[in-house]
Amino acid sequence: MSSSSPPSPDRQYLTTPIYYASGEPHIGHAYTTFLADVLARYHRQAGRQVMFLTGTDEHGQKIQEEAARRNMEPQALCDAMAGRFREAWSDLDISYDRFIRTTESEHRAVVQAFVQRLMDRGHIYEAEYEGWYSVHEERFFTEKELGPGRTDPIAGRPVELIREKNYFFRMSAFQDDLIRHIQENPGWIRPEKRRNEVLGFLQNPLGDLSISRPRSRLAWGIPLPFDEEHVTYVWVDALINYLTASGAIRPDAEPGDQGFDDVAGSWWPADVHLMGKDILTTHAVYWPTLLMGVGLPLPRRILAHGWWIVGETKMSKSLGNVVDPLELRARFGSDPVRWFLLREMPTGEDASYTPERFLTRYDELANVLGNLASRVTSMIVRYRDGRIPESAGDQGLAQALDDTLVAVASGMERLRVHEALGAAMDLARVANGYVEDREPWSQARREGAEADLDETLASLLRALVVLSALFLPAMPGKAAELAAHLGLDTVPRLNEARTLPLHTLTIRKATPLFPRIELET
Ligand code: ME8
């Protein structure tokens, strides 16, 4: 796949959106964060260095209003909510490397350096502005874009007509460069459908972007370095988080040198920005043009997934139809929640949450993977006292293992995580079929079939070792549990799983990995 900057085979910088600190985490937030977590764990497992960034978006009108509603200072609200997100991510086994908050002083300094750089390069001007503003989306819409009854076209919420002095970024000047970039890099925006939407959007003339708000209307933001009476527009502030965390900008650099030339030693550019399709325009239009404005490389890939919907509508806090991932976790544990969300949603499509779908996916875990683990471990214990002889051939499923390793890697690299997970589960299905074909219980009874039985059990054990590695990114807890039943201290790396010696392992009969759960009515 072509890209503006060379791929980084040894390092991966992965980001989620920074979530608004005005509401509790729900399964929509959890989904994007799981997706990033799976990729992060997959790349670490493959021996790459990973920087996995998530965090909270803490400025802007939405936060200011929510704090006022709760009779709190905005900072106190943000502190509380950042805590809620961190707790949720820890309960759901999210292995982020950095949790960024836009109220951090480092971020504030980077935003100011960034905006100053845009100013110095002549990309910012001042003008009177009139437009329809949605507090909910934190952005202006043109008359033409408005939904029925003059509402915001995304969430259908009220908009207000605002007229004020703003600073503008000459986004329009970068329209042609952006179109060229998208055309020359077909894999830049994933999936294809979203890429086409952005290209369609860019067929109309791109306006300039208002990047400030008068402090008199909105106090909760980062002041512009060249005009203290204005704060930075929250979307500009928020997008820059990816740069702050990368360490590419040194705001404390000597005057004249704004520290923008040091990208090589930093994590920038990001390998994948992950997000929902609701915020694709800000990431695929505002952000790259802003980066062009300051002269920095663009992120390597942008993945916009679909929405979790309930009935016919998007799940969102403002609609009051959210599903709490922590409630699901309390009943099923973290891994089945991760598995459901990641396996159920085809990358890029919408998916719907229902308790029945959840249970169907849980049953798949129990009946396919759980069943395989318990029957294979119990047979090795029963027939061979938990040890496989060194002489046993373990190649019975070799072709399936190799094919699966390729399919999983390809799914992960193409950001089609549900396909990668499906391929791993299919391997467990194939292994169950192998049990049926080989009938180890008959081999155990037959005179002279010792070597055949050894081969059956060794091949199945090999499959379980590989499966523990393959399931690690999506279900780190269950993968570790499975590895422990196989006598391994840790889940093996992908490249070790295929070859590590089996005869040194002592297998224990597995307690059910996925105990039966009855659905409450
Ligand atoms: O937009 N289905 O924050 P946010 C799938 N602060 N994903 C969903 C979802 C759903 N129903 N609801 C939310 C913001 N998400 C800004 C981002 S980034 C520089 C600033 C996920 O709290 C999805 O990733 O509204 C979506 O893009 C994100 O949460 C929006 O989170």
mmCIF file of C-alpha atoms in Angstrom, residues 33-207:
data_model
loop_
_atom_site.group_PDB
_atom_site.id
_atom_site.type_symbol
_atom_site.label_atom_id
_atom_site.label_comp_id
_atom_site.label_asym_id
_atom_site.label_seq_id
_atom_site.Cartn_x
_atom_site.Cartn_y
_atom_site.Cartn_z
ATOM 1 C CA THR A 33 -10.703 1.546 22.262
ATOM 2 C CA PHE A 34 -10.876 -2.271 21.982
ATOM 3 C CA LEU A 35 -10.068 -2.024 18.300
ATOM 4 C CA ALA A 36 -6.955 0.006 19.057
ATOM 5 C CA ASP A 37 -6.092 -2.330 21.933
ATOM 6 C CA VAL A 38 -6.279 -5.427 19.739
ATOM 7 C CA LEU A 39 -4.001 -3.838 17.164
ATOM 8 C CA ALA A 40 -1.608 -2.654 19.884
ATOM 9 C CA ARG A 41 -1.426 -6.117 21.450
ATOM 10 C CA TYR A 42 -1.078 -7.770 18.064
ATOM 11 C CA HIS A 43 1.847 -5.546 17.080
ATOM 12 C CA ARG A 44 3.553 -5.940 20.465
ATOM 13 C CA GLN A 45 3.157 -9.678 20.124
ATOM 14 C CA ALA A 46 4.816 -9.481 16.713
ATOM 15 C CA GLY A 47 7.785 -7.778 18.374
ATOM 16 C CA ARG A 48 7.048 -4.181 17.340
ATOM 17 C CA GLN A 49 7.374 -1.168 19.572
ATOM 18 C CA VAL A 50 3.953 0.316 20.168
ATOM 19 C CA MET A 51 2.632 3.650 21.327
ATOM 20 C CA PHE A 52 -1.097 3.373 22.033
ATOM 21 C CA LEU A 53 -2.713 6.692 22.845
ATOM 22 C CA THR A 54 -6.145 7.452 24.251
ATOM 23 C CA GLY A 55 -7.493 10.156 26.532
ATOM 24 C CA THR A 56 -10.125 12.808 27.167
ATOM 25 C CA ASP A 57 -11.196 15.956 25.333
ATOM 26 C CA GLU A 58 -11.694 18.508 28.076
ATOM 27 C CA HIS A 59 -12.257 21.975 26.610
ATOM 28 C CA GLY A 60 -15.118 23.682 24.827
ATOM 29 C CA GLN A 61 -18.686 24.720 25.285
ATOM 30 C CA LYS A 62 -20.046 21.218 25.824
ATOM 31 C CA ILE A 63 -17.823 20.664 28.855
ATOM 32 C CA GLN A 64 -18.415 24.176 30.171
ATOM 33 C CA GLU A 65 -22.186 23.690 29.965
ATOM 34 C CA GLU A 66 -22.150 20.218 31.499
ATOM 35 C CA ALA A 67 -20.047 21.528 34.400
ATOM 36 C CA ALA A 68 -22.476 24.425 34.924
ATOM 37 C CA ARG A 69 -25.382 21.998 34.844
ATOM 38 C CA ARG A 70 -23.737 19.931 37.559
ATOM 39 C CA ASN A 71 -22.768 23.020 39.504
ATOM 40 C CA MET A 72 -19.079 22.150 39.215
ATOM 41 C CA GLU A 73 -15.935 23.837 37.970
ATOM 42 C CA PRO A 74 -15.048 22.538 34.490
ATOM 43 C CA GLN A 75 -11.681 21.319 35.740
ATOM 44 C CA ALA A 76 -13.322 19.334 38.545
ATOM 45 C CA LEU A 77 -15.716 17.727 36.072
ATOM 46 C CA CYS A 78 -12.812 16.826 33.777
ATOM 47 C CA ASP A 79 -10.786 15.376 36.640
ATOM 48 C CA ALA A 80 -13.717 13.207 37.655
ATOM 49 C CA MET A 81 -14.514 12.050 34.121
ATOM 50 C CA ALA A 82 -10.909 11.377 33.136
ATOM 51 C CA GLY A 83 -10.858 9.156 36.230
ATOM 52 C CA ARG A 84 -13.994 7.349 35.047
ATOM 53 C CA PHE A 85 -12.482 6.630 31.642
ATOM 54 C CA ARG A 86 -9.210 5.430 33.121
ATOM 55 C CA GLU A 87 -11.055 3.125 35.507
ATOM 56 C CA ALA A 88 -13.237 1.746 32.744
ATOM 57 C CA TRP A 89 -10.213 1.104 30.530
ATOM 58 C CA SER A 90 -8.397 -0.614 33.340
ATOM 59 C CA ASP A 91 -11.434 -2.834 34.077
ATOM 60 C CA LEU A 92 -11.698 -3.693 30.389
ATOM 61 C CA ASP A 93 -7.979 -4.543 30.052
ATOM 62 C CA ILE A 94 -7.037 -1.685 27.767
ATOM 63 C CA SER A 95 -3.255 -1.585 27.450
ATOM 64 C CA TYR A 96 -2.824 2.078 26.512
ATOM 65 C CA ASP A 97 0.659 3.564 26.816
ATOM 66 C CA ARG A 98 -0.421 7.146 27.293
ATOM 67 C CA PHE A 99 -3.671 8.706 28.511
ATOM 68 C CA ILE A 100 -3.693 12.314 27.394
ATOM 69 C CA ARG A 101 -5.863 15.075 28.802
ATOM 70 C CA THR A 102 -6.191 18.293 26.836
ATOM 71 C CA THR A 103 -5.993 20.345 30.033
ATOM 72 C CA GLU A 104 -2.388 19.185 30.597
ATOM 73 C CA SER A 105 0.123 22.028 30.499
ATOM 74 C CA GLU A 106 2.256 20.229 27.915
ATOM 75 C CA HIS A 107 -0.680 20.015 25.540
ATOM 76 C CA ARG A 108 -1.578 23.640 26.092
ATOM 77 C CA ALA A 109 1.960 24.667 25.129
ATOM 78 C CA VAL A 110 1.940 22.466 22.009
ATOM 79 C CA VAL A 111 -1.424 23.866 20.860
ATOM 80 C CA GLN A 112 -0.105 27.400 21.247
ATOM 81 C CA ALA A 113 3.095 26.586 19.366
ATOM 82 C CA PHE A 114 1.055 24.943 16.600
ATOM 83 C CA VAL A 115 -1.335 27.867 16.172
ATOM 84 C CA GLN A 116 1.538 30.366 16.317
ATOM 85 C CA ARG A 117 3.296 28.434 13.587
ATOM 86 C CA LEU A 118 0.173 28.592 11.394
ATOM 87 C CA MET A 119 0.050 32.347 12.018
ATOM 88 C CA ASP A 120 3.746 32.817 11.229
ATOM 89 C CA ARG A 121 3.318 30.952 7.976
ATOM 90 C CA GLY A 122 0.472 33.247 6.924
ATOM 91 C CA HIS A 123 -2.320 30.681 7.134
ATOM 92 C CA ILE A 124 -4.483 32.535 9.653
ATOM 93 C CA TYR A 125 -6.623 35.656 9.153
ATOM 94 C CA GLU A 126 -9.265 37.496 11.135
ATOM 95 C CA ALA A 127 -12.865 38.006 9.996
ATOM 96 C CA GLU A 128 -16.426 38.540 11.067
ATOM 97 C CA TYR A 129 -18.319 35.290 11.079
ATOM 98 C CA GLU A 130 -21.950 34.359 10.996
ATOM 99 C CA GLY A 131 -23.123 30.773 11.107
ATOM 100 C CA TRP A 132 -25.345 28.151 12.683
ATOM 101 C CA TYR A 133 -23.628 26.678 15.705
ATOM 102 C CA SER A 134 -24.406 23.347 17.331
ATOM 103 C CA VAL A 135 -23.126 23.078 20.886
ATOM 104 C CA HIS A 136 -23.707 19.349 20.735
ATOM 105 C CA GLU A 137 -21.351 18.813 17.786
ATOM 106 C CA GLU A 138 -19.176 21.799 18.771
ATOM 107 C CA ARG A 139 -19.165 23.101 15.225
ATOM 108 C CA PHE A 140 -20.737 25.468 12.764
ATOM 109 C CA PHE A 141 -23.002 24.349 9.941
ATOM 110 C CA THR A 142 -23.981 26.259 6.840
ATOM 111 C CA GLU A 143 -27.642 26.971 6.166
ATOM 112 C CA LYS A 144 -27.521 24.321 3.440
ATOM 113 C CA GLU A 145 -26.147 21.618 5.742
ATOM 114 C CA LEU A 146 -28.876 22.013 8.393
ATOM 115 C CA GLY A 147 -31.364 19.229 9.019
ATOM 116 C CA PRO A 148 -35.161 19.489 9.058
ATOM 117 C CA GLY A 149 -36.498 22.339 11.188
ATOM 118 C CA ARG A 150 -33.057 24.001 11.352
ATOM 119 C CA THR A 151 -31.364 21.336 13.445
ATOM 120 C CA ASP A 152 -27.835 20.007 13.300
ATOM 121 C CA PRO A 153 -27.691 17.345 10.609
ATOM 122 C CA ILE A 154 -25.788 14.779 12.720
ATOM 123 C CA ALA A 155 -27.707 14.522 15.998
ATOM 124 C CA GLY A 156 -30.765 16.598 15.092
ATOM 125 C CA ARG A 157 -30.126 18.990 17.980
ATOM 126 C CA PRO A 158 -30.892 22.725 18.090
ATOM 127 C CA VAL A 159 -28.494 25.190 16.465
ATOM 128 C CA GLU A 160 -28.098 28.906 17.118
ATOM 129 C CA LEU A 161 -27.202 31.734 14.771
ATOM 130 C CA ILE A 162 -23.968 33.302 15.950
ATOM 131 C CA ARG A 163 -22.177 36.408 14.652
ATOM 132 C CA GLU A 164 -18.717 37.194 15.996
ATOM 133 C CA LYS A 165 -15.088 37.957 15.221
ATOM 134 C CA ASN A 166 -13.115 34.768 14.595
ATOM 135 C CA TYR A 167 -9.699 33.772 13.430
ATOM 136 C CA PHE A 168 -9.728 31.551 10.380
ATOM 137 C CA PHE A 169 -7.356 28.932 9.065
ATOM 138 C CA ARG A 170 -7.025 29.019 5.257
ATOM 139 C CA MET A 171 -8.182 25.453 4.893
ATOM 140 C CA SER A 172 -9.400 26.144 1.365
ATOM 141 C CA ALA A 173 -5.821 26.700 0.217
ATOM 142 C CA PHE A 174 -5.053 23.026 0.879
ATOM 143 C CA GLN A 175 -8.065 21.486 -0.815
ATOM 144 C CA ASP A 176 -6.234 20.447 -3.980
ATOM 145 C CA ASP A 177 -3.287 19.009 -2.066
ATOM 146 C CA LEU A 178 -5.651 17.013 0.094
ATOM 147 C CA ILE A 179 -7.571 15.618 -2.863
ATOM 148 C CA ARG A 180 -4.298 14.647 -4.508
ATOM 149 C CA HIS A 181 -3.121 12.936 -1.329
ATOM 150 C CA ILE A 182 -6.306 10.886 -1.076
ATOM 151 C CA GLN A 183 -6.141 9.911 -4.725
ATOM 152 C CA GLU A 184 -2.482 8.947 -4.619
ATOM 153 C CA ASN A 185 -2.902 6.919 -1.428
ATOM 154 C CA PRO A 186 -5.885 4.642 -1.948
ATOM 155 C CA GLY A 187 -5.468 2.949 1.442
ATOM 156 C CA TRP A 188 -5.197 6.175 3.412
ATOM 157 C CA ILE A 189 -8.844 6.344 4.510
ATOM 158 C CA ARG A 190 -10.328 2.969 5.432
ATOM 159 C CA PRO A 191 -12.728 1.454 4.565
ATOM 160 C CA GLU A 192 -13.191 2.336 0.899
ATOM 161 C CA LYS A 193 -16.753 3.568 1.419
ATOM 162 C CA ARG A 194 -15.565 6.274 3.793
ATOM 163 C CA ARG A 195 -12.792 7.286 1.436
ATOM 164 C CA ASN A 196 -15.369 7.831 -1.273
ATOM 165 C CA GLU A 197 -17.501 9.909 1.071
ATOM 166 C CA VAL A 198 -14.591 12.199 1.824
ATOM 167 C CA LEU A 199 -13.736 12.526 -1.867
ATOM 168 C CA GLY A 200 -17.406 13.323 -2.535
ATOM 169 C CA PHE A 201 -17.376 15.973 0.184
ATOM 170 C CA LEU A 202 -14.264 17.508 -1.386
ATOM 171 C CA GLN A 203 -16.001 17.954 -4.726
ATOM 172 C CA ASN A 204 -17.563 21.077 -3.237
ATOM 173 C CA PRO A 205 -15.360 24.054 -2.488
ATOM 174 C CA LEU A 206 -13.805 23.729 0.950
ATOM 175 C CA GLY A 207 -14.408 26.739 3.206
#
